[in-house]
PDB file of C-alpha atoms in Angstrom:
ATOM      1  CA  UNK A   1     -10.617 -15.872  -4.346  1.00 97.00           C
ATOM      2  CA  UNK A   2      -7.883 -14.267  -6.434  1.00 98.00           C
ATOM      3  CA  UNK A   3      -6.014 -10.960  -5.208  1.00 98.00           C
ATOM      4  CA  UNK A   4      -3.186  -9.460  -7.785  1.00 98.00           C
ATOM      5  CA  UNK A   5       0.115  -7.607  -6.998  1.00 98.00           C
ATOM      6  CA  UNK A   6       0.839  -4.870  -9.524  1.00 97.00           C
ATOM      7  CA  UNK A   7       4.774  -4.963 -10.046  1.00 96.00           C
ATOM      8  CA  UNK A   8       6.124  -1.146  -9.848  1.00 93.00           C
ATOM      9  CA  UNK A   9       9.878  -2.204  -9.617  1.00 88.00           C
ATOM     10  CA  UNK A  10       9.760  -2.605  -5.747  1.00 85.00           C
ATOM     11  CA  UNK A  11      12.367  -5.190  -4.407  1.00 87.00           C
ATOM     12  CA  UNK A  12      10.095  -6.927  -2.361  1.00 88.00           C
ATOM     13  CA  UNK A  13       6.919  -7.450  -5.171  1.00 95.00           C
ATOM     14  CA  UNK A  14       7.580 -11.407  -4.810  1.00 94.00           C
ATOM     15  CA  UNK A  15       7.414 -11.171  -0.902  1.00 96.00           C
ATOM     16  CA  UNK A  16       3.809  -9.097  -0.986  1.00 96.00           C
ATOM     17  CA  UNK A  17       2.459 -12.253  -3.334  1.00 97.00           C
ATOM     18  CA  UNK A  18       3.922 -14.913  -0.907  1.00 97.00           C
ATOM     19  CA  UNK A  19       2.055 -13.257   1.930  1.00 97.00           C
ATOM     20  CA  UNK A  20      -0.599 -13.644   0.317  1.00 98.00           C
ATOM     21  CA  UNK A  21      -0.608 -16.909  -1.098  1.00 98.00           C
ATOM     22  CA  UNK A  22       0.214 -18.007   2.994  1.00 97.00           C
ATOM     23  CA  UNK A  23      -3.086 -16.773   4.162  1.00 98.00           C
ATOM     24  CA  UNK A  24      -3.603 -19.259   1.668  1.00 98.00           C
ATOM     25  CA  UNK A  25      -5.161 -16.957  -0.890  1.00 98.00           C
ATOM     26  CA  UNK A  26      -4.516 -17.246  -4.864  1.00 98.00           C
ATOM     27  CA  UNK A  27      -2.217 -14.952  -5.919  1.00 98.00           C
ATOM     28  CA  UNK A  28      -0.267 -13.262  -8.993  1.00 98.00           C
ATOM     29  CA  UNK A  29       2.129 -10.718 -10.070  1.00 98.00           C
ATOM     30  CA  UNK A  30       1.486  -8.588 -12.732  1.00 98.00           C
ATOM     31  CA  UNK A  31       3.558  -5.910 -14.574  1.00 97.00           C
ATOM     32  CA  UNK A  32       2.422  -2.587 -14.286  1.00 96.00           C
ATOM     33  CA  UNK A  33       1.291  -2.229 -18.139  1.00 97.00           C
ATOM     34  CA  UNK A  34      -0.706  -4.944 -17.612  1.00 97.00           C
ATOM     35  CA  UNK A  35      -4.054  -4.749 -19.895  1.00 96.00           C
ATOM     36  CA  UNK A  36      -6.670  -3.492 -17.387  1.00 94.00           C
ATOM     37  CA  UNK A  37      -9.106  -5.963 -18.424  1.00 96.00           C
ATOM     38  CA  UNK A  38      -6.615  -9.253 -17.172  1.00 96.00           C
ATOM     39  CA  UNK A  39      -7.461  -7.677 -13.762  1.00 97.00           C
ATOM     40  CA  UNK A  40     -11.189  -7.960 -14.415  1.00 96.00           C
ATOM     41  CA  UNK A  41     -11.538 -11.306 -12.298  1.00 96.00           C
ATOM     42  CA  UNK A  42      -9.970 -10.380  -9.068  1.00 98.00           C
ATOM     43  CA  UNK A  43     -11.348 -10.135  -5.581  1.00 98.00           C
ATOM     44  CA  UNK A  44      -8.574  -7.550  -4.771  1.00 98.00           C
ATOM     45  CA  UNK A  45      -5.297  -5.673  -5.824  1.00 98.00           C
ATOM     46  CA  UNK A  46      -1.906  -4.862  -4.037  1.00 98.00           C
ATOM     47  CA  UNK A  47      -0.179  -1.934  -5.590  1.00 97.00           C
ATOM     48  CA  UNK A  48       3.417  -2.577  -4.573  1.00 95.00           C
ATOM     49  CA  UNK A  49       6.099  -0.252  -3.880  1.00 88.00           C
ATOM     50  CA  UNK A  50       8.948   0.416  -6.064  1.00 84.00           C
ATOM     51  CA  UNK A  51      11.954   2.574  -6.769  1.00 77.00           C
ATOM     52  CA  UNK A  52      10.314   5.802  -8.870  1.00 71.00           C
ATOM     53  CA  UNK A  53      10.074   8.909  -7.483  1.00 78.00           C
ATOM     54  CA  UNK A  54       6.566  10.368  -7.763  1.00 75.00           C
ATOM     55  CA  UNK A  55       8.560  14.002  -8.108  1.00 73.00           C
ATOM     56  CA  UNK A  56      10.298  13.075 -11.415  1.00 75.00           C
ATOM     57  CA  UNK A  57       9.669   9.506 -12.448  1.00 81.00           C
ATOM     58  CA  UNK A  58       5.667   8.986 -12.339  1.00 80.00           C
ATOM     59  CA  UNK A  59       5.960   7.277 -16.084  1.00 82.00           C
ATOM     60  CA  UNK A  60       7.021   4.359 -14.505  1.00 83.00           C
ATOM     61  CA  UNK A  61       4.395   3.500 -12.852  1.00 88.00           C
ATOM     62  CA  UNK A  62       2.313   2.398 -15.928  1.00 89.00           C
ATOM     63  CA  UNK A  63      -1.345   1.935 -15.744  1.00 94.00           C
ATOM     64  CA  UNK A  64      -1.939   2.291 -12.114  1.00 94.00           C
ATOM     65  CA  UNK A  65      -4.639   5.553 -12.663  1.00 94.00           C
ATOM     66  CA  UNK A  66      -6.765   2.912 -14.460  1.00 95.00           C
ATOM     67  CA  UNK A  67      -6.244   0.015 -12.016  1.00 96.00           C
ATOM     68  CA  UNK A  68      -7.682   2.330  -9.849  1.00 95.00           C
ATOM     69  CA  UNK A  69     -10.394   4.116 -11.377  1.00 94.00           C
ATOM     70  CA  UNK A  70     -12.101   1.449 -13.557  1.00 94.00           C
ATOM     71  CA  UNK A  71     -12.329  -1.560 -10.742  1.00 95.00           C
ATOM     72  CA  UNK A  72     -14.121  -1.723  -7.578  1.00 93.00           C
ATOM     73  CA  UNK A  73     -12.386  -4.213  -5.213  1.00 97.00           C
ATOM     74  CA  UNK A  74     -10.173  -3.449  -2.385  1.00 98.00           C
ATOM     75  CA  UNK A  75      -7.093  -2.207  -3.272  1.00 98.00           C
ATOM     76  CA  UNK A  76      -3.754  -1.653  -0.839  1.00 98.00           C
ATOM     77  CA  UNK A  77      -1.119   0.921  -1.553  1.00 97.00           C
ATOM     78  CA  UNK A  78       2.665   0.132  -0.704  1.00 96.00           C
ATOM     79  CA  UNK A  79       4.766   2.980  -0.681  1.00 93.00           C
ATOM     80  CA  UNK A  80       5.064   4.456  -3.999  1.00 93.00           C
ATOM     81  CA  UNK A  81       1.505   2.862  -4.469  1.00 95.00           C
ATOM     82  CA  UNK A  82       0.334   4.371  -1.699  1.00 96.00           C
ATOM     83  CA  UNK A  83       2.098   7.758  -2.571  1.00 94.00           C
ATOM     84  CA  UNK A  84       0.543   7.603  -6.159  1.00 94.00           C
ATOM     85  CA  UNK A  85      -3.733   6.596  -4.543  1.00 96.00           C
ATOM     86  CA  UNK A  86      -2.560   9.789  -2.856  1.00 95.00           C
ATOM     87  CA  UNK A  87      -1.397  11.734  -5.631  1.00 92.00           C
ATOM     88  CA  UNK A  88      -4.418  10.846  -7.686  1.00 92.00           C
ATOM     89  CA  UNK A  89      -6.759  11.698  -5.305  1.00 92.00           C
ATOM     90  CA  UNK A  90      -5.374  15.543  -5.371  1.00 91.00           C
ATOM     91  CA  UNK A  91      -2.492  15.148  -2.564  1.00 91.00           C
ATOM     92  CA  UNK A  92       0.607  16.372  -2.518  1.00 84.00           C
ATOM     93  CA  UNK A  93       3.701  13.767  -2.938  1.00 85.00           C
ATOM     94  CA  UNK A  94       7.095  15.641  -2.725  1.00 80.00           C
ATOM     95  CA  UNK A  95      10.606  14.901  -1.533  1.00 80.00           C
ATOM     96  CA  UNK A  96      10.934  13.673   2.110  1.00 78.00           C
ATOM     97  CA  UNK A  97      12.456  16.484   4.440  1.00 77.00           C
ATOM     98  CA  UNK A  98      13.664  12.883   5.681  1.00 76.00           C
ATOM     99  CA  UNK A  99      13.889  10.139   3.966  1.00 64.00           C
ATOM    100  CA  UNK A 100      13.310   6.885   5.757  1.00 68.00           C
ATOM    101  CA  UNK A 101      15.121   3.577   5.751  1.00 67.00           C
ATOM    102  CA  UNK A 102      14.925   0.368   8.088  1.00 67.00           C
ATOM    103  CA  UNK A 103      13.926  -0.086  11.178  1.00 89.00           C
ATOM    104  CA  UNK A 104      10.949   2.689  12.163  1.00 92.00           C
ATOM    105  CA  UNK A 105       8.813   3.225  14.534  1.00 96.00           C
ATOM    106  CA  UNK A 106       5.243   3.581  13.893  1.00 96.00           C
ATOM    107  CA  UNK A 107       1.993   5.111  16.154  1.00 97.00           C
ATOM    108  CA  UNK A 108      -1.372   4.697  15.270  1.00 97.00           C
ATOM    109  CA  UNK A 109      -3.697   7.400  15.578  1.00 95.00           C
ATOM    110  CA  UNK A 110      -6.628   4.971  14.352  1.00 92.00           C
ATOM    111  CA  UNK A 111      -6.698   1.166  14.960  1.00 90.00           C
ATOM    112  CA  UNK A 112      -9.457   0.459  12.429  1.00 90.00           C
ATOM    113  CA  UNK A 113     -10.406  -1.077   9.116  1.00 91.00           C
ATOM    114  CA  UNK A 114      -7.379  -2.965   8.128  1.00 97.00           C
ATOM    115  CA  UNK A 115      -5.384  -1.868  11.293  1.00 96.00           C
ATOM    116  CA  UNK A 116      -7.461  -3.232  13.414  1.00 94.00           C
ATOM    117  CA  UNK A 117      -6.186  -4.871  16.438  1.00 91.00           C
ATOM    118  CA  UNK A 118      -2.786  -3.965  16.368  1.00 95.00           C
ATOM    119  CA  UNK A 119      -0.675  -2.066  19.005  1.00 96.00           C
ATOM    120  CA  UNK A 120      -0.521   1.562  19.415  1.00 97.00           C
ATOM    121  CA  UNK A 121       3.152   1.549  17.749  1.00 97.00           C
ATOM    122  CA  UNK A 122       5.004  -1.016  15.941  1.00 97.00           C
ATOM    123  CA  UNK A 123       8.432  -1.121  14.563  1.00 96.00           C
ATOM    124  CA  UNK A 124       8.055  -1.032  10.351  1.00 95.00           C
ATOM    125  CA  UNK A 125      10.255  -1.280   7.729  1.00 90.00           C
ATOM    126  CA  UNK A 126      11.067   2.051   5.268  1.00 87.00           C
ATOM    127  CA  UNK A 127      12.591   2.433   2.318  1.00 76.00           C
ATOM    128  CA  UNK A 128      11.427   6.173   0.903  1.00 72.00           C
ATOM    129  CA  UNK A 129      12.811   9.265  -0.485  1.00 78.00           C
ATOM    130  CA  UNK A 130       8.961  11.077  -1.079  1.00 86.00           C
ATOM    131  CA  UNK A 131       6.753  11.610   1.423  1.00 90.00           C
ATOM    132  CA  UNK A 132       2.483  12.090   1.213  1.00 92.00           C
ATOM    133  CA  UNK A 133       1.365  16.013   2.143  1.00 90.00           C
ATOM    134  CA  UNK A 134      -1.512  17.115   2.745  1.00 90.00           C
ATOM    135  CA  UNK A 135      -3.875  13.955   2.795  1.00 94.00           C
ATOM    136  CA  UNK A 136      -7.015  15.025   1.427  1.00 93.00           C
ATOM    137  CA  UNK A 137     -10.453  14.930   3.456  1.00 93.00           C
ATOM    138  CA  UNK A 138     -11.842  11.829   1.970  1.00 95.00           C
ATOM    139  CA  UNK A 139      -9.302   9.861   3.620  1.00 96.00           C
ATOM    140  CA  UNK A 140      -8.421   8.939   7.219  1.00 97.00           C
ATOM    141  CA  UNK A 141      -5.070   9.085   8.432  1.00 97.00           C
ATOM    142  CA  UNK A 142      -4.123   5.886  10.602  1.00 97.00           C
ATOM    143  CA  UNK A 143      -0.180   5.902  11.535  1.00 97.00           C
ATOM    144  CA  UNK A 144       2.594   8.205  11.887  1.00 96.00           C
ATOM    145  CA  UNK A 145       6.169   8.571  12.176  1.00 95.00           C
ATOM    146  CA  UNK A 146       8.107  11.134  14.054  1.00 93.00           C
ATOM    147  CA  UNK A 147       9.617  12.113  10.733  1.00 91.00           C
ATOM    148  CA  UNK A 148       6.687  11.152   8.162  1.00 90.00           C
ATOM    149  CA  UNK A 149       3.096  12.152   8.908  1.00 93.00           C
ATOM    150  CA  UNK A 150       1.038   9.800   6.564  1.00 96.00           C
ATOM    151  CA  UNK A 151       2.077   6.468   7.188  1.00 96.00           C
ATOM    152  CA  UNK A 152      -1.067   4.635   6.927  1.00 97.00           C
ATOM    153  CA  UNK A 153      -4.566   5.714   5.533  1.00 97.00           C
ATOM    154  CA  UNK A 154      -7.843   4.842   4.184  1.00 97.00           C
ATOM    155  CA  UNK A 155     -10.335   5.991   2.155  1.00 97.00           C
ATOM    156  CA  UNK A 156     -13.875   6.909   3.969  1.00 96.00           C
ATOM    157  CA  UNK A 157     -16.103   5.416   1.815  1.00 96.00           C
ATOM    158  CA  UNK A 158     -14.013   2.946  -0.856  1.00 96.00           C
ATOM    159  CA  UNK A 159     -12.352   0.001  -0.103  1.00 97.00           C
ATOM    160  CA  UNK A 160      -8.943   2.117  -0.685  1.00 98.00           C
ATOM    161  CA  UNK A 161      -6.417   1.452   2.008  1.00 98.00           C
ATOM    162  CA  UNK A 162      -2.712   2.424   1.546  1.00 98.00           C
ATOM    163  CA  UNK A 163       0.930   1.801   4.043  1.00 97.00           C
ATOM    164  CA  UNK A 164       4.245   3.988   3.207  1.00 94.00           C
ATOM    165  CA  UNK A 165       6.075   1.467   5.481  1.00 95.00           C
ATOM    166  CA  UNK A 166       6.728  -2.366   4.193  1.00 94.00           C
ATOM    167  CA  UNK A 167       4.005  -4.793   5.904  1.00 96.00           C
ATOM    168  CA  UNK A 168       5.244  -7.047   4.060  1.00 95.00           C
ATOM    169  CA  UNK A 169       9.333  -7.966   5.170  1.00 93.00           C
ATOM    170  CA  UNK A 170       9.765  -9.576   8.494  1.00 91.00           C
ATOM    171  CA  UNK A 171      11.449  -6.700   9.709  1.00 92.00           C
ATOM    172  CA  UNK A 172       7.558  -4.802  10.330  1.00 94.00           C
ATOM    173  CA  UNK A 173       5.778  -5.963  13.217  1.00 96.00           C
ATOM    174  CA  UNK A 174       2.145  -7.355  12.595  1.00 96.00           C
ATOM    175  CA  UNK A 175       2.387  -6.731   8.797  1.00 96.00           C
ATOM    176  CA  UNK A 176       0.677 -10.378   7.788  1.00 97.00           C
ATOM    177  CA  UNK A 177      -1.787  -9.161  10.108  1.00 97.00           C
ATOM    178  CA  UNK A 178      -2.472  -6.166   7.841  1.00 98.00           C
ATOM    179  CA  UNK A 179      -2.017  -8.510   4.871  1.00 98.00           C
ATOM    180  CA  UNK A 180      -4.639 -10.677   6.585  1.00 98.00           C
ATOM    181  CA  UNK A 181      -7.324  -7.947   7.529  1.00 98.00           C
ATOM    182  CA  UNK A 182      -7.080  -6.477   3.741  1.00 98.00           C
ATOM    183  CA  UNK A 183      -8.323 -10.217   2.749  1.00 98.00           C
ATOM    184  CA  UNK A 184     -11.234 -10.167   5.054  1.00 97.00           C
ATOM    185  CA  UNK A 185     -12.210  -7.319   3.106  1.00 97.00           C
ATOM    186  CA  UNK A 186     -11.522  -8.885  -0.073  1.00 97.00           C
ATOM    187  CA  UNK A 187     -14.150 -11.582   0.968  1.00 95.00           C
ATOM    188  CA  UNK A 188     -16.768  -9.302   1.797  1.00 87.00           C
TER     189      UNK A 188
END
């Protein structure tokens, strides 16, 4: 079993594949120009987060639209990955009213599919300017903030799941958890 990380400039890319690899799980990083057909043998894909604003910088995010629309494996969303699976799908993405950074606290509407059994709220970590608007209908929203309303989400019927917080920095409660519940899918 093999699950990629798709590099979008986020400062914690190399955390997100060590996660991984400690739920003992292969693991690499690629860059976000990557050829879409290197991905071709995976079991799964992380689409990390990253500095680039969805409002003015969506360039550098590379090849993501293809990641997305030519495989069929799970796929996670961090941030601005989860603000772009958002985007593509016919959301809005726009500047946060507040932008978030550290410590946050989270509340899930929805403990299910890869937030299964956690708490009601956790504490996450954030580090966002943009913000996800109105999610469309073929996705469930999971968590909120009191300042950001998508904070978690998945799609009804793809293996699509995306976070705007950081499961993967100490700092979020229960993140390998989430990391851990995405590879049970991955095995299915």
């Amino acid at each position: 079993m093999k699950i990629g990380v798709i590099d979008n400039g986020g400062q914690w890319t190399h955390r997100e594949w060590r996660v991984i690899r400690s739920l003992e799980v292969e693991s690499e990083i690629y860059p976000n120009t990557v050829e879409n057909e290197k991905l071709d043998d995976l079991d799964g894909l992380v689409l990390s987060g990253g500095p680039a604003s969805i409002e003015s910088e969506i360039g550098k995010l590379g090849h993501i639209k293809q990641y997305i629309e030519t495989h069929n494996y799970p796929i996670l969303g961090i941030c601005v990955g989860a603000q772009f699976i958002a985007l593509n799908s016919g959301s809005t993405v726009t500047r946060a009213v507040h932008p978030e950074y550290g410590r946050k606290k989270i509340t899930f509407i929805r403990n299910e599919s890869i937030f299964s059994n956690l708490p009601k709220t956790i504490n996450a970590w954030e580090s966002h300017n943009d913000e996800i608007k109105n999610l469309k209908d073929e996705y469930v929203l999971c968590a909120s903030s009191d300042t950001c309303e998508v904070q978690a989400y998945y799609h009804k019927t793809k293996d699509i799941f995306a976070v705007q917080f950081h499961p993967e920095v100490n700092n979020t409660e229960y993140g390998t958890e989430i990391f851990r519940n995405f590879i049970n899918v991955c095995k299915k």
